[in-house]
């Protein structure tokens, strides 16, 4: 199309002011979250991991069936929740890496603050929207399969009661929420430290691996396994195991929760400090 | 009144970016002139409530951005100077997202985005990633994002920046259209005098954070010249000689039939009337001579023109 045709086409269209309805400001963070999720879903590895996170469910379902047959002969019930939770946490870590590493840094790099904050959006709406864009996939891959497995166990295992089922649900919900909060804020904080998604991704891997190493080192040095809960991956596993079936003590469970909250707060503070230093983020 | 500022100050640390800024803008198209570092972008950010300013200093469409920044941003469309975009999306998705951020429901946002993208001339390009856009396309996209939610006021920061002559012409045509046909008010910030001269009927000029002039564009141009165009019925050379004897600079452009008179300091147009009356000459036409916006700008920067509107301390 040449310039003459393009000019002619512009002149044929008339600008009309918008006079339709407007949504409430309170829900504006959902727009940011939906945008974030749509971007994530464009990544094929994100889609594969999201779907793939439900595959271990099949394996554990088989284990539940086998276990229910042989538990009487074994004289005990196998601990399924801890290994199951560990596998789902792997998916959560990977999804957080994929959808969170570019969330703040890319906005800093491309000047997107001007896009967001020249429109009726508060900074809180922006931050909560970004967090939800990371936290929601985490909750899907932790809470979703856990709920399905709990339901399956209720239907298949003779020892599973309604009270136990509700306990599993509550444990999964609380642990998922804490894991989502922790991973979300830590990832956003790391993403705000650099304008490159790849660098943020490396930082994330470093925090996860380094956190585990630190927690393990402290536990070995101080000869107290409670310190393992400082790693938010191990902490969430301890918390979930304590809440779901009480296989670890309340101290380890509580330490796990405290550790996750501390990590979440740290990530949130890093994010706020970083954005406060960037003048255009008002 | 669309916009007004009163005694607006803003500091970056101890450095004043805006000092005692005071002006008002009526509906229409106003140009915000000034060299780099004059404070234009800072002023625009203050108008949007993106900088902390005391309440009561600024009114935008009847709202104080210090108290109601979100309401101001809902009614104002912004086309920033910087090359800003959302990563990983195409033009349509970015426009829809901008509409959604302004509160449009999803279905309305989609139809509205298509409408404004067609209006600014982005056809099939709207489905391409924004990262692949040329400068001209990005400028059009920014304008579409500014228009999508139906604002009452547009803030355009260097809208023709980086455009070739054809692109610049098309952008200015669009701006003229939205001002004249759609009735939007526009504040166009630019250091390109030709753009201001083309589309704006009001001018606010900033220099070193202060308002040097605020008012009608024609008034800015003619006050900047300090010169008069005088046409007499006969014997213009006699009037020219008499005025020269009294300290005026007089030129008679060949074949034009009038005199260009520059009055000396302290003299008013009465001098011309008195000399014509003394010589018995009949004045047929007397008016200020427009110097052109660039000349007016230079004179204003050199302090040759007294400040229009409100005097700045």
Short mmCIF file of C-alpha atoms in Angstrom, two decimals, chain A residues 3-4 6-7 9-11 13-18 20-25 28 30-32 35 38-39 42 102 106-107 109-123 279-282, chain B residues 12 48 50-52 70 73-74 78 80 83-89 93-94 97-98 100-106 108 112 115 118-121 123 145-147 149-151 166 170 173-174 177 182 184:
data_model
loop_
_atom_site.label_atom_id
_atom_site.label_comp_id
_atom_site.label_asym_id
_atom_site.label_seq_id
_atom_site.Cartn_x
_atom_site.Cartn_y
_atom_site.Cartn_z
CA UNK A 3 1.31 6.52 1.15
CA UNK A 4 -1.45 8.00 -0.99
CA UNK A 6 -2.93 5.05 3.33
CA UNK A 7 -3.66 8.79 3.60
CA UNK A 9 -7.99 5.54 4.12
CA UNK A 10 -7.28 7.66 7.23
CA UNK A 11 -9.47 10.41 5.94
CA UNK A 13 -12.55 7.11 9.13
CA UNK A 14 -13.92 9.39 11.79
CA UNK A 15 -12.89 9.43 15.41
CA UNK A 16 -15.78 8.82 17.78
CA UNK A 17 -15.56 9.50 21.49
CA UNK A 18 -16.21 6.55 23.78
CA UNK A 20 -19.87 3.19 26.93
CA UNK A 21 -19.64 1.75 30.45
CA UNK A 22 -16.49 1.68 32.56
CA UNK A 23 -15.48 -1.01 35.02
CA UNK A 24 -14.67 -0.28 38.64
CA UNK A 25 -11.15 0.73 39.58
CA UNK A 28 -8.09 -3.19 37.70
CA UNK A 30 -7.20 -8.38 37.38
CA UNK A 31 -6.53 -6.71 34.04
CA UNK A 32 -2.80 -6.70 34.81
CA UNK A 35 -2.40 -9.74 30.65
CA UNK A 38 -1.93 -14.35 28.49
CA UNK A 39 1.74 -13.58 27.90
CA UNK A 42 2.11 -17.85 24.69
CA UNK A 102 10.37 -11.01 32.86
CA UNK A 106 10.97 -6.20 31.02
CA UNK A 107 8.65 -3.39 32.05
CA UNK A 109 13.57 -2.13 30.11
CA UNK A 110 10.77 -1.09 27.74
CA UNK A 111 9.53 1.91 29.73
CA UNK A 112 6.18 0.26 30.32
CA UNK A 113 5.75 2.26 33.53
CA UNK A 114 4.58 5.08 31.30
CA UNK A 115 1.97 2.78 29.75
CA UNK A 116 0.66 1.69 33.15
CA UNK A 117 0.82 4.86 35.21
CA UNK A 118 -0.53 7.34 32.69
CA UNK A 119 -3.74 5.38 33.03
CA UNK A 120 -6.07 4.99 36.02
CA UNK A 121 -4.10 2.24 37.73
CA UNK A 122 -2.63 2.45 41.20
CA UNK A 123 0.81 1.10 41.99
CA UNK A 279 11.46 7.87 39.33
CA UNK A 280 8.90 7.04 36.68
CA UNK A 281 7.15 4.46 38.82
CA UNK A 282 4.71 6.87 40.43
CA UNK B 12 14.45 17.37 41.64
CA UNK B 48 -1.13 13.62 35.41
CA UNK B 50 2.75 11.44 38.55
CA UNK B 51 4.76 13.91 40.58
CA UNK B 52 3.96 14.95 44.13
CA UNK B 70 -6.80 8.51 38.70
CA UNK B 73 -5.82 9.93 33.94
CA UNK B 74 -9.22 8.49 33.07
CA UNK B 78 -1.17 10.51 26.83
CA UNK B 80 4.62 9.90 25.55
CA UNK B 83 9.66 4.72 22.84
CA UNK B 84 7.52 2.77 25.28
CA UNK B 85 5.75 -0.47 24.57
CA UNK B 86 4.62 -3.68 26.20
CA UNK B 87 6.91 -6.59 25.39
CA UNK B 88 5.55 -9.72 23.78
CA UNK B 89 2.32 -8.31 22.31
CA UNK B 93 -3.25 -6.51 22.08
CA UNK B 94 -1.44 -3.45 23.37
CA UNK B 97 -4.77 -3.66 27.15
CA UNK B 98 -4.58 0.13 27.33
CA UNK B 100 -8.82 -2.31 29.68
CA UNK B 101 -6.51 -0.37 32.00
CA UNK B 102 -8.82 2.61 31.53
CA UNK B 103 -11.81 0.54 32.54
CA UNK B 104 -13.38 -0.48 29.24
CA UNK B 105 -15.06 -3.91 29.41
CA UNK B 106 -13.33 -6.56 27.31
CA UNK B 108 -15.89 -2.86 24.20
CA UNK B 112 -12.81 0.18 20.27
CA UNK B 115 -11.73 1.34 15.54
CA UNK B 118 -8.08 1.89 11.77
CA UNK B 119 -8.43 5.60 12.43
CA UNK B 120 -4.68 6.13 12.92
CA UNK B 121 -3.90 4.06 9.84
CA UNK B 123 -4.20 -1.86 9.14
CA UNK B 145 -3.51 3.93 22.79
CA UNK B 146 -4.04 7.55 23.85
CA UNK B 147 -7.38 7.76 22.02
CA UNK B 149 -10.65 5.23 25.97
CA UNK B 150 -12.21 8.40 24.56
CA UNK B 151 -10.36 11.07 26.52
CA UNK B 166 5.45 12.20 5.09
CA UNK B 170 0.14 12.49 8.42
CA UNK B 173 -3.26 15.84 9.99
CA UNK B 174 -4.51 13.35 12.56
CA UNK B 177 -8.67 16.10 12.81
CA UNK B 182 -13.88 15.40 17.28
CA UNK B 184 -10.82 17.05 21.70
#
